[in-house]
Each structure stands twice: as structure tokens, then as C-alpha cells.
Coordinates of C-alpha atoms in Angstrom, one line a residue:
Chain A
X1 CA 0.0 0.0 0.0
X2 CA 1.3 3.4 -0.9
X3 CA 0.4 7.0 -0.4
X4 CA -1.4 8.6 -3.2
X5 CA -1.3 12.1 -4.6
X6 CA -4.5 14.0 -4.0
X7 CA -5.1 17.6 -4.6
X8 CA -7.6 17.8 -1.8
X9 CA -7.1 15.0 0.8
X10 CA -10.4 15.8 2.6
X11 CA -12.5 15.5 -0.6
X12 CA -13.4 11.8 0.2
X13 CA -14.5 12.8 3.7
X14 CA -16.7 15.6 2.3
X15 CA -18.2 13.2 -0.3
X16 CA -19.1 10.6 2.4
X17 CA -20.5 13.4 4.6
X18 CA -22.7 14.6 1.8
X19 CA -23.7 11.1 0.8
X20 CA -24.6 10.0 4.4
X21 CA -26.3 13.3 5.1
X22 CA -28.6 12.5 2.2
X23 CA -28.9 8.7 2.1
X24 CA -29.7 8.0 5.7
X25 CA -32.3 10.6 6.3
X26 CA -33.8 9.6 2.9
X27 CA -34.0 6.0 4.1
X28 CA -35.6 7.0 7.3
X29 CA -38.1 9.2 5.5
X30 CA -39.0 6.4 3.0
X31 CA -39.4 4.0 5.9
X32 CA -41.7 6.4 7.7
X33 CA -43.7 7.0 4.6
X34 CA -44.2 3.2 3.9
X35 CA -45.0 2.3 7.5
X36 CA -47.4 5.2 8.0
X37 CA -49.3 4.1 4.9
X38 CA -49.6 0.6 6.2
X39 CA -50.4 1.5 9.8
X40 CA -53.7 1.5 11.6
X41 CA -54.0 5.1 12.6
X42 CA -57.3 5.0 14.5
X43 CA -55.7 4.0 17.8
X44 CA -53.0 6.7 17.5
X45 CA -53.5 8.3 20.9
X46 CA -52.7 5.2 23.0
X47 CA -49.8 4.2 20.7
X48 CA -48.0 7.5 21.3
X49 CA -47.8 7.1 25.0
X50 CA -44.3 6.4 26.4
X51 CA -43.1 3.0 27.4
X52 CA -43.8 2.9 31.2
X53 CA -45.8 0.6 33.4
X54 CA -48.8 2.4 34.9
X55 CA -48.1 6.1 35.3
X56 CA -49.8 8.6 33.1
X57 CA -47.8 10.5 30.5
X58 CA -46.8 13.7 32.0
X59 CA -44.3 16.3 31.0
X60 CA -41.4 14.9 33.0
X61 CA -38.4 17.1 33.7
X62 CA -35.6 15.7 31.5
X63 CA -33.1 15.6 34.3
X64 CA -31.1 12.9 36.1
X65 CA -28.7 13.1 39.0
X66 CA -25.3 12.7 37.5
X67 CA -23.0 10.9 39.8
X68 CA -20.0 11.5 37.6
X69 CA -19.9 15.2 37.5
X70 CA -16.3 15.5 38.8
X71 CA -15.1 12.8 36.4
X72 CA -16.5 14.8 33.5
X73 CA -14.5 17.9 34.7
X74 CA -11.4 15.8 35.0
X75 CA -12.0 14.2 31.6
X76 CA -11.8 17.6 29.9
X77 CA -8.5 18.2 31.5
X78 CA -7.0 14.9 30.7
X79 CA -8.3 14.6 27.2
X80 CA -6.9 18.0 26.3
X81 CA -3.5 16.9 27.7
X82 CA -3.6 13.7 25.7
X83 CA -4.2 15.7 22.5
X84 CA -1.2 17.8 23.6
X85 CA 0.9 14.6 23.7
X86 CA 0.1 13.5 20.2
X87 CA 2.4 16.0 18.4
X88 CA 5.1 15.0 20.9
X89 CA 4.7 11.3 20.1
X90 CA 4.9 11.9 16.3
X91 CA 8.2 13.9 16.6
X92 CA 9.5 11.7 19.4
X93 CA 12.8 10.8 17.7
X94 CA 13.3 14.3 16.4
X95 CA 12.9 15.9 19.8
X96 CA 15.4 13.6 21.5
X97 CA 16.3 13.8 25.2
X98 CA 15.0 17.4 25.5
X99 CA 11.5 16.6 24.5
X100 CA 11.5 13.4 26.5
X101 CA 12.5 15.2 29.7
X102 CA 9.9 17.9 29.1
X103 CA 7.2 15.3 28.7
X104 CA 8.3 13.3 31.8
X105 CA 8.0 16.5 33.8
X106 CA 4.6 17.2 32.2
X107 CA 3.4 13.6 33.0
X108 CA 4.7 14.0 36.6
X109 CA 2.6 17.2 37.0
X110 CA -0.4 15.4 35.6
X111 CA 0.2 12.4 37.9
X112 CA 0.3 14.7 41.0
X113 CA -3.1 16.1 40.0
X114 CA -4.4 12.7 39.3
X115 CA -3.3 11.3 42.7
X116 CA -4.8 14.4 44.4
X117 CA -8.1 13.8 42.6
X118 CA -8.0 10.1 43.5
X119 CA -7.3 10.8 47.2
X120 CA -10.1 13.4 47.3
X121 CA -12.5 10.8 46.0
X122 CA -13.3 12.5 42.7
X123 CA -13.1 9.2 40.8
X124 CA -15.7 7.5 43.0
X125 CA -19.3 6.9 42.2
X126 CA -20.8 9.4 44.5
X127 CA -23.8 7.5 45.8
X128 CA -21.6 4.6 46.8
X129 CA -19.9 5.1 50.2
Chain L
X1 CA 13.0 -8.8 -10.5
X2 CA 13.5 -5.2 -11.3
X3 CA 14.7 -3.0 -8.5
X4 CA 13.6 0.6 -8.7
X5 CA 15.8 3.1 -7.1
X6 CA 14.7 6.7 -6.6
X7 CA 17.4 9.3 -6.8
X8 CA 15.4 12.3 -5.8
X9 CA 12.2 13.0 -4.0
X10 CA 10.6 14.3 -7.2
X11 CA 11.0 11.0 -9.1
X12 CA 9.6 9.1 -6.1
X13 CA 6.6 11.3 -6.0
X14 CA 6.1 10.8 -9.7
X15 CA 5.7 7.1 -9.2
X16 CA 2.8 7.5 -6.7
X17 CA -0.6 6.9 -8.2
X18 CA -2.7 10.0 -8.7
X19 CA -6.2 10.2 -7.5
X20 CA -8.7 12.3 -9.3
X21 CA -12.0 13.4 -7.7
X22 CA -13.8 10.7 -9.7
X23 CA -11.7 8.0 -8.0
X24 CA -12.5 9.5 -4.5
X25 CA -16.2 9.7 -5.4
X26 CA -16.3 6.0 -6.6
X27 CA -14.5 5.0 -3.5
X28 CA -16.9 6.8 -1.2
X29 CA -20.0 5.2 -2.9
X30 CA -18.3 1.8 -2.6
X31 CA -17.7 2.3 1.1
X32 CA -21.3 3.3 1.7
X33 CA -22.8 0.5 -0.3
X34 CA -20.5 -2.4 0.7
X35 CA -20.1 -1.6 4.4
X36 CA -23.9 -1.1 4.8
X37 CA -24.3 -4.6 3.3
X38 CA -21.6 -6.0 5.5
X39 CA -23.1 -4.3 8.6
X40 CA -26.4 -5.9 7.8
X41 CA -24.9 -9.2 7.2
X42 CA -23.0 -8.8 10.5
X43 CA -26.2 -9.1 12.4
X44 CA -26.9 -12.4 10.7
X45 CA -23.4 -13.6 11.5
X46 CA -23.7 -12.5 15.1
X47 CA -27.0 -14.5 15.6
X48 CA -25.4 -17.6 14.0
X49 CA -22.2 -17.4 16.0
X50 CA -24.1 -16.8 19.3
X51 CA -26.5 -19.6 18.5
X52 CA -23.7 -22.1 17.8
X53 CA -22.0 -21.1 21.0
X54 CA -25.2 -22.0 22.9
X55 CA -25.8 -25.2 20.9
X56 CA -28.6 -23.8 19.0
X57 CA -29.0 -23.4 15.2
X58 CA -29.9 -19.8 15.0
X59 CA -32.1 -18.5 12.1
X60 CA -32.8 -21.4 9.8
X61 CA -36.2 -20.9 8.3
X62 CA -35.9 -18.1 5.8
X63 CA -33.9 -19.3 2.8
X64 CA -31.0 -21.9 2.9
X65 CA -29.5 -21.9 6.4
X66 CA -31.5 -18.8 7.2
X67 CA -29.4 -16.7 4.8
X68 CA -32.4 -14.6 3.7
X69 CA -33.2 -13.7 7.2
X70 CA -31.5 -10.4 6.5
X71 CA -34.0 -9.6 3.7
X72 CA -36.9 -10.6 6.0
X73 CA -35.5 -8.3 8.8
X74 CA -35.2 -5.4 6.3
X75 CA -38.9 -5.8 5.2
X76 CA -39.9 -6.0 8.8
X77 CA -38.0 -2.8 9.7
X78 CA -39.4 -0.9 6.8
X79 CA -43.0 -1.8 7.4
X80 CA -43.1 -1.4 11.2
X81 CA -44.8 1.7 12.2
X82 CA -42.5 4.6 12.9
X83 CA -43.7 6.1 16.2
X84 CA -42.6 9.4 17.7
X85 CA -43.9 9.4 21.3
X86 CA -45.7 12.2 23.0
X87 CA -43.6 14.9 24.6
X88 CA -40.6 13.9 22.7
X89 CA -38.4 16.6 21.0
X90 CA -39.5 15.6 17.6
X91 CA -36.7 16.9 15.4
X92 CA -33.9 15.6 17.6
X93 CA -35.7 12.3 18.1
X94 CA -35.9 11.8 14.3
X95 CA -32.4 12.7 13.3
X96 CA -30.5 11.0 16.2
X97 CA -30.3 7.6 14.5
X98 CA -29.0 9.2 11.3
X99 CA -26.2 10.9 13.3
X100 CA -25.0 7.5 14.6
X101 CA -25.0 5.9 11.2
X102 CA -23.5 9.0 9.4
X103 CA -20.6 9.5 11.7
X104 CA -19.7 5.8 11.6
X105 CA -19.4 6.0 7.8
X106 CA -17.6 9.3 7.7
X107 CA -15.0 7.7 10.1
X108 CA -14.7 4.9 7.5
X109 CA -13.7 7.4 4.8
X110 CA -10.2 7.7 6.3
X111 CA -9.7 3.9 6.9
X112 CA -8.3 1.7 4.2
X113 CA -11.0 -1.0 3.8
X114 CA -10.6 -2.5 0.3
X115 CA -7.7 -2.9 -2.1
X116 CA -6.9 -0.1 -4.6
X117 CA -7.6 -1.0 -8.2
X118 CA -7.8 0.6 -11.6
X119 CA -11.1 0.3 -13.5
X120 CA -10.5 -1.6 -16.7
X121 CA -10.2 0.4 -19.9
X122 CA -13.2 -1.2 -21.7
X123 CA -15.8 0.3 -19.3
X124 CA -17.1 3.3 -21.2
X125 CA -17.0 6.4 -19.0
X126 CA -15.0 5.5 -15.9
X127 CA -12.4 3.3 -17.6
X128 CA -8.8 3.9 -16.4
X129 CA -9.8 5.6 -13.2
X130 CA -7.6 4.8 -10.3
X131 CA -9.7 4.0 -7.2
X132 CA -7.6 4.3 -4.0
X133 CA -7.8 2.0 -1.0
X134 CA -8.6 5.0 1.3
X135 CA -11.3 7.5 0.2
X136 CA -9.2 10.3 1.7
X137 CA -5.6 9.5 2.5
X138 CA -5.2 11.9 5.5
X139 CA -1.9 12.4 7.3
X140 CA -3.8 12.5 10.6
X141 CA -5.9 9.4 9.8
X142 CA -6.0 7.8 13.3
X143 CA -6.8 11.1 15.0
X144 CA -9.6 11.8 12.5
X145 CA -11.1 8.3 12.9
X146 CA -11.1 8.4 16.7
X147 CA -12.6 11.9 16.7
X148 CA -15.3 10.9 14.3
X149 CA -16.2 7.8 16.3
X150 CA -16.4 9.9 19.4
X151 CA -18.7 12.3 17.7
X152 CA -20.9 9.3 17.0
X153 CA -21.9 9.1 20.6
X154 CA -24.1 12.2 20.0
X155 CA -26.5 9.7 18.5
X156 CA -27.4 7.7 21.6
X157 CA -27.0 10.8 23.8
X158 CA -29.5 12.9 21.9
X159 CA -31.8 9.9 21.3
X160 CA -32.0 9.3 25.1
X161 CA -32.5 12.9 26.0
X162 CA -35.0 13.7 23.4
X163 CA -37.6 11.2 24.6
X164 CA -39.6 12.0 27.7
X165 CA -38.8 8.5 29.1
X166 CA -36.8 7.7 32.2
X167 CA -35.2 4.7 30.6
X168 CA -34.0 6.8 27.7
X169 CA -32.5 9.4 30.1
X170 CA -30.7 6.7 32.0
X171 CA -29.4 5.3 28.7
X172 CA -28.2 8.8 27.7
X173 CA -26.4 9.2 31.1
X174 CA -24.7 5.9 30.6
X175 CA -23.6 7.0 27.2
X176 CA -21.9 9.9 28.8
X177 CA -20.2 7.7 31.5
X178 CA -19.0 5.3 28.8
X179 CA -17.5 8.1 26.8
X180 CA -15.8 9.7 29.8
X181 CA -14.3 6.4 30.7
X182 CA -12.9 4.9 27.6
X183 CA -11.8 8.0 25.6
X184 CA -8.8 8.7 27.7
X185 CA -7.6 5.1 27.5
X186 CA -8.1 5.0 23.7
X187 CA -5.9 8.0 23.2
X188 CA -3.2 6.9 25.6
X189 CA -3.0 3.3 24.4
X190 CA -2.6 4.4 20.7
X191 CA 0.1 6.9 21.7
X192 CA 2.9 4.3 22.2
X193 CA 2.6 2.8 18.7
X194 CA 2.5 6.3 17.3
X195 CA 5.8 7.0 19.1
X196 CA 7.4 3.9 17.5
X197 CA 6.1 4.7 13.9
X198 CA 6.3 8.5 14.1
X199 CA 3.1 9.1 12.1
X200 CA -0.6 9.2 12.4
X201 CA -1.2 7.9 8.8
X202 CA -2.6 4.3 8.4
X203 CA -0.4 4.0 5.3
X204 CA 2.8 4.6 7.3
X205 CA 1.7 2.2 10.0
X206 CA 1.1 -0.5 7.3
X207 CA 4.5 0.2 5.7
X208 CA 6.4 0.2 9.1
X209 CA 5.3 -3.4 9.6
X210 CA 5.9 -4.7 6.1
X211 CA 8.6 -7.1 7.2
X212 CA 6.4 -10.1 8.0
X213 CA 5.0 -11.4 11.3
X214 CA 8.1 -10.5 13.3
X215 CA 7.7 -6.8 12.6
X216 CA 4.1 -6.6 13.9
X217 CA 3.8 -3.9 16.5
X218 CA 1.9 -6.3 18.8
X219 CA 5.2 -7.9 19.8
X220 CA 6.7 -4.5 20.8
X221 CA 3.5 -3.2 22.3
X222 CA 1.4 -6.0 23.8
X223 CA 0.1 -3.9 26.7
X224 CA -1.0 -1.1 24.3
X225 CA -2.8 -3.8 22.2
X226 CA -4.8 -5.1 25.1
X227 CA -5.6 -1.6 26.3
X228 CA -6.7 -0.5 22.8
X229 CA -8.9 -3.7 22.5
X230 CA -10.6 -3.1 25.8
X231 CA -11.2 0.6 24.9
X232 CA -12.4 -0.5 21.5
X233 CA -15.0 -2.8 23.0
X234 CA -16.2 0.1 25.1
X235 CA -16.2 2.4 22.1
X236 CA -18.4 0.0 20.1
X237 CA -20.8 -0.8 23.0
X238 CA -19.8 -4.5 22.8
X239 CA -20.7 -6.8 25.6
X240 CA -18.6 -6.4 28.7
X241 CA -19.5 -2.7 28.3
X242 CA -23.0 -2.8 26.7
X243 CA -24.4 -0.5 29.4
X244 CA -26.4 1.7 27.0
X245 CA -29.1 -0.8 26.2
X246 CA -28.9 -3.6 28.6
X247 CA -32.4 -5.2 28.6
X248 CA -32.3 -6.4 32.2
X249 CA -31.5 -3.0 33.7
X250 CA -32.7 -0.2 31.5
X251 CA -35.4 -1.6 29.2
X252 CA -33.6 -0.7 26.0
X253 CA -31.8 2.3 27.2
X254 CA -31.6 5.1 24.6
X255 CA -33.5 3.0 22.1
X256 CA -36.6 2.3 24.2
X257 CA -39.0 4.5 22.2
X258 CA -37.6 3.7 18.8
X259 CA -39.2 1.4 16.3
X260 CA -38.8 0.2 12.8
X261 CA -36.0 1.5 10.5
X262 CA -35.2 4.4 13.0
X263 CA -34.2 1.7 15.5
X264 CA -32.3 -0.3 12.9
X265 CA -30.2 2.7 11.9
X266 CA -28.5 2.6 15.3
X267 CA -27.4 -0.9 14.6
X268 CA -26.1 -0.1 11.2
X269 CA -23.9 2.5 12.8
X270 CA -22.8 0.1 15.6
X271 CA -21.8 -2.6 13.2
X272 CA -19.9 -0.1 11.0
X273 CA -18.1 1.0 14.1
X274 CA -17.2 -2.6 14.9
X275 CA -15.7 -2.9 11.4
X276 CA -13.8 0.4 11.9
X277 CA -12.3 -0.7 15.2
X278 CA -11.3 -4.1 13.8
X279 CA -9.6 -2.5 10.8
X280 CA -7.7 0.0 13.1
X281 CA -6.6 -2.8 15.4
X282 CA -5.5 -4.9 12.4
X283 CA -3.5 -2.2 10.8
X284 CA -1.9 -0.6 13.9
X285 CA -1.0 -3.8 15.8
X286 CA -1.3 -6.8 13.5
X287 CA 0.7 -5.6 10.4
X288 CA -2.1 -4.5 8.1
X289 CA -2.1 -5.5 4.5
X290 CA 1.3 -6.6 3.4
X291 CA 1.8 -10.2 4.5
X292 CA 3.7 -12.9 2.8
X293 CA 1.9 -14.0 -0.4
X294 CA -1.7 -13.8 0.7
X295 CA -1.9 -10.1 0.0
X296 CA -5.3 -8.5 0.7
X297 CA -6.8 -11.7 2.0
X298 CA -4.8 -11.2 5.3
X299 CA -6.6 -8.0 6.3
X300 CA -9.9 -9.7 5.7
X301 CA -8.8 -12.6 8.0
X302 CA -7.6 -10.2 10.7
X303 CA -10.7 -8.1 10.6
X304 CA -12.8 -11.3 10.6
X305 CA -10.8 -12.5 13.7
X306 CA -11.5 -9.3 15.6
X307 CA -15.2 -9.4 14.6
X308 CA -15.4 -13.0 15.8
X309 CA -13.6 -12.0 19.0
X310 CA -16.3 -9.4 19.8
X311 CA -19.1 -12.0 19.3
X312 CA -17.1 -14.6 21.4
X313 CA -16.7 -12.2 24.3
X314 CA -20.4 -11.4 24.1
X315 CA -21.2 -15.2 24.4
X316 CA -18.7 -15.7 27.2
X317 CA -18.8 -12.8 29.6
X318 CA -21.4 -10.9 31.7
X319 CA -21.3 -7.1 31.5
X320 CA -20.0 -4.6 34.1
X321 CA -21.8 -1.9 36.0
X322 CA -21.3 1.7 35.1
X323 CA -19.3 2.5 38.2
X324 CA -17.2 -0.6 37.6
X325 CA -16.4 0.7 34.1
X326 CA -15.4 4.0 35.5
X327 CA -13.2 2.3 38.1
X328 CA -11.6 0.0 35.5
X329 CA -10.8 2.8 33.0
X330 CA -9.7 5.5 35.4
X331 CA -8.0 3.6 38.2
X332 CA -6.5 0.6 36.3
X333 CA -6.2 1.1 32.6
X334 CA -5.2 4.8 32.5
X335 CA -2.2 4.5 34.9
X336 CA -1.1 1.4 33.0
X337 CA -1.4 3.3 29.7
X338 CA 0.7 6.2 31.0
X339 CA 3.4 3.9 32.4
X340 CA 3.4 2.1 29.0
X341 CA 4.0 5.4 27.2
X342 CA 6.8 6.3 29.6
X343 CA 8.5 2.9 29.4
X344 CA 8.3 3.0 25.6
X345 CA 9.9 6.4 25.6
X346 CA 12.8 5.2 27.9
X347 CA 13.4 2.1 25.8
X348 CA 13.4 4.1 22.6
X349 CA 15.8 6.7 24.0
X350 CA 18.3 4.3 25.5

């Protein structure tokens, strides 16, 4: 397998984006059209209730207690730092000892923060004691 | 055997095949058509494999050995009534399945899935067009694919939140947990092979391992391989981590209110993602395409092996709880991955 010469490398991505943006919604629309033609629409009201045993359909507040709020905050930090490590990994041989030492220091700082978060219990599921 | 030596960069570049926009277009259409078909066929294979592992026969009645089951399922999905429940956010509810499927296929545009070929001259309009193995040969291939697959989680997330159903909301929350857990591990585990190869392009990864089985990166990076596989299982919602739609706990999770083709679209996306993860694992760790004599058959065997492994694990293991997934990814896998990166660095420098 070899590299190829392309004037616009992202053209294939764009083509697939355009294709899927048309093809999948069109499939869904066709399926909706066919199935609505075949369906018995006279009992529509009961069919549209949500899946739930017993309770009436009410306008529920669309909220849930998130037990992983701190993890989400930490995730943003760590994911950004991993993205920062990608260029370093590509040019690893070029950067040599200098880059390596810098990255070790960076990882150490990261590790200190990680251990602190761990000890503070930020990585726990909060309802479980 | 003729040995070609290139004296300057220019002559080397002149030997590379050139891709016109027609070639990219044909490739993109091929990906959409063939992978959709394979993704559909994957559901049949999954049912057969799981059935044989439980000493059943699986689908047998429609067509020979149940091969036409796929067509029957398609007809069923198209004719089942498409219901948008009360109080749902209608627009988001209706486009969420398309998001899952679309992102899965956009990710595939940067993955080499079939061999490159030139259309024969005798075909009237398109004759002589070179069709590349990758629809778009990006120099940041791996980063793009992982990013696109991460964007795919908007599908289940929006689907769960748009329906006014508690099960759906729990499914959406679990989607968020899953993403927060595996994404860091995926990035860190793929970092060590990138250090060894020095590129993010799939083509470079393939060429770096061209020297037979001994040069596969799995021998140098066994830890990264296992970590990437675990993160890949979480990324594609396969069984040890199928928290999103586990029947026994959350009825069907984010897909509770979905019916018909809108429901099936989620699974086209899921199976396309399984193929993507299998191809990435095969190219990055198992040597990719160039393997003694067999040529392009090897990649099919490798991808088939990973696909089978996913089904095998589903038959063999129970699944974990959300907090266990968080514990596993943040307290076990992530420290191992960081240590693996550091050790790889030390070994490479010394």
C-alpha cells in the first residue's frame, strides 16, 4: 500500500459526509412513509404514550442526578492533555532527550493532579460510600 | 525482479498513483454500499455465532441456512410503524439515528478498507480511473477516525435525552459515562505505537510493519494492544460494556421508544463502528495489508478475527456496572497506559 497524490485530501470525507447526510435521512423518510401508509392510525393516541408501566404520561423534567460530574470535569483536563501529547509522540525521535524530559515533567505534574483527585475521591461513584 | 531506485524526492513522488476526484467519489460510494451490506450481514453472523456457542442453530427458516433472514428483517423494519412518542423533542428524536450511522461511515472514509484498483479500460466512461484504498488519505488518519467515532456518541446521547422517558434518560447518562471512561484510554494506548512509527497515517503504519509477522507492533506493544482492544470494546458498546441498552436493567436504554427503521439505523452504525475498530486494530497492531503471499486476504482474515472475538466475548462474559467501568478505566487502565508510554519512551531513547 502506498500513499497517493491527491489535490484535496479531505474530498473523500466531504463526499461521504454529503452522501450519508442525504442517504440515511432519505432511508428514514422512506421507511416512515411506507410504515405510516400501512399502519392503523385510528388508535393513534394510545400508541403514542411512552413505554412505562402504569403512570400517566406527564411532561417529565428531563433531568437525572449525575454521579459522575467530577469525572466529567477531570475528563476535559486529561483529554486536552492527551491531545497535547500526540504531536510530541509523532516527533519523538526528532525531539530527543530534551522533548523526553519535558514530557516526563509534564506527566509528573499530571500524575500529581491525578493522585490528588483520586485521594479526594473524585473518581468514586458518589452515591456509593 | 526489477529493483527501482529513486534518486530524488521528485521521481519518487512521480511514481505515486494519482487520485482524481472521480476516484474518490467512486470509493466513497463503494464504502457506503459495501459496508452497509456487511453491517447488515454482521447481524446475521452474530446471531449464527451466538447460536452455535449456545448449541442452537440460530435463524434457519428463511432461505437456505437462514441466509435470507436479512431480507426478512429489512422488510420488517421498513414496514413497522414509525412512532414518535408524546412529549418527545420531535426533530432531535428523528435525526439522532442518522447521526450515529452517518458518523460511523464518515469515520470509515479515512480507513483503508478494500484494495486499490484501476477500473478496466473497456468500461465506457470511468475506464482507467484509479480507485484508491482510502477514500481520503489523511496524514492524521488515526486522530480523525477516533474523533469521528467519538462524535458518533451524540446519536445515543441525543436519542436518550429527546424522549420523555426515564429509561431513555438513564441510557443517555450511561452513554456519557462510557464516553468519559474509555476515551482517555483509547488516546493513551494508541500513543505508544505512534511514538514507534512516528506518524498518524494508516499507510505509514502499514509500511512500518511490512517485514512479516516478526515486525508486527503487537510484539513490541502487547500492553497497548490489550488496552486498545478493551477501549475499542467500550467504544463500540460491545458486551462487557454494553451499558447503554442492557435489557435487564434499562429496558432498552436510549432506544426504548424507537421502532422500525429508525431503530435499525442505530445498529447499522454500531456494526460499521465494529468494522472500523477491527480495521484499526489490524493495521496498527497486526501488520495491516502486506503479509507474505496472501496479499489482501490477510486483512480480511484479521478483521474477521476481531469481529469474531467481539461475538465470542459477548457469548462468554457478563457485563459490568457503570461504576465498575469508571473504576476500570480511570484507576486501572489509564495508569497502565501512561506507564506504558513512559517505558516505551525510555526504551526508545536508551
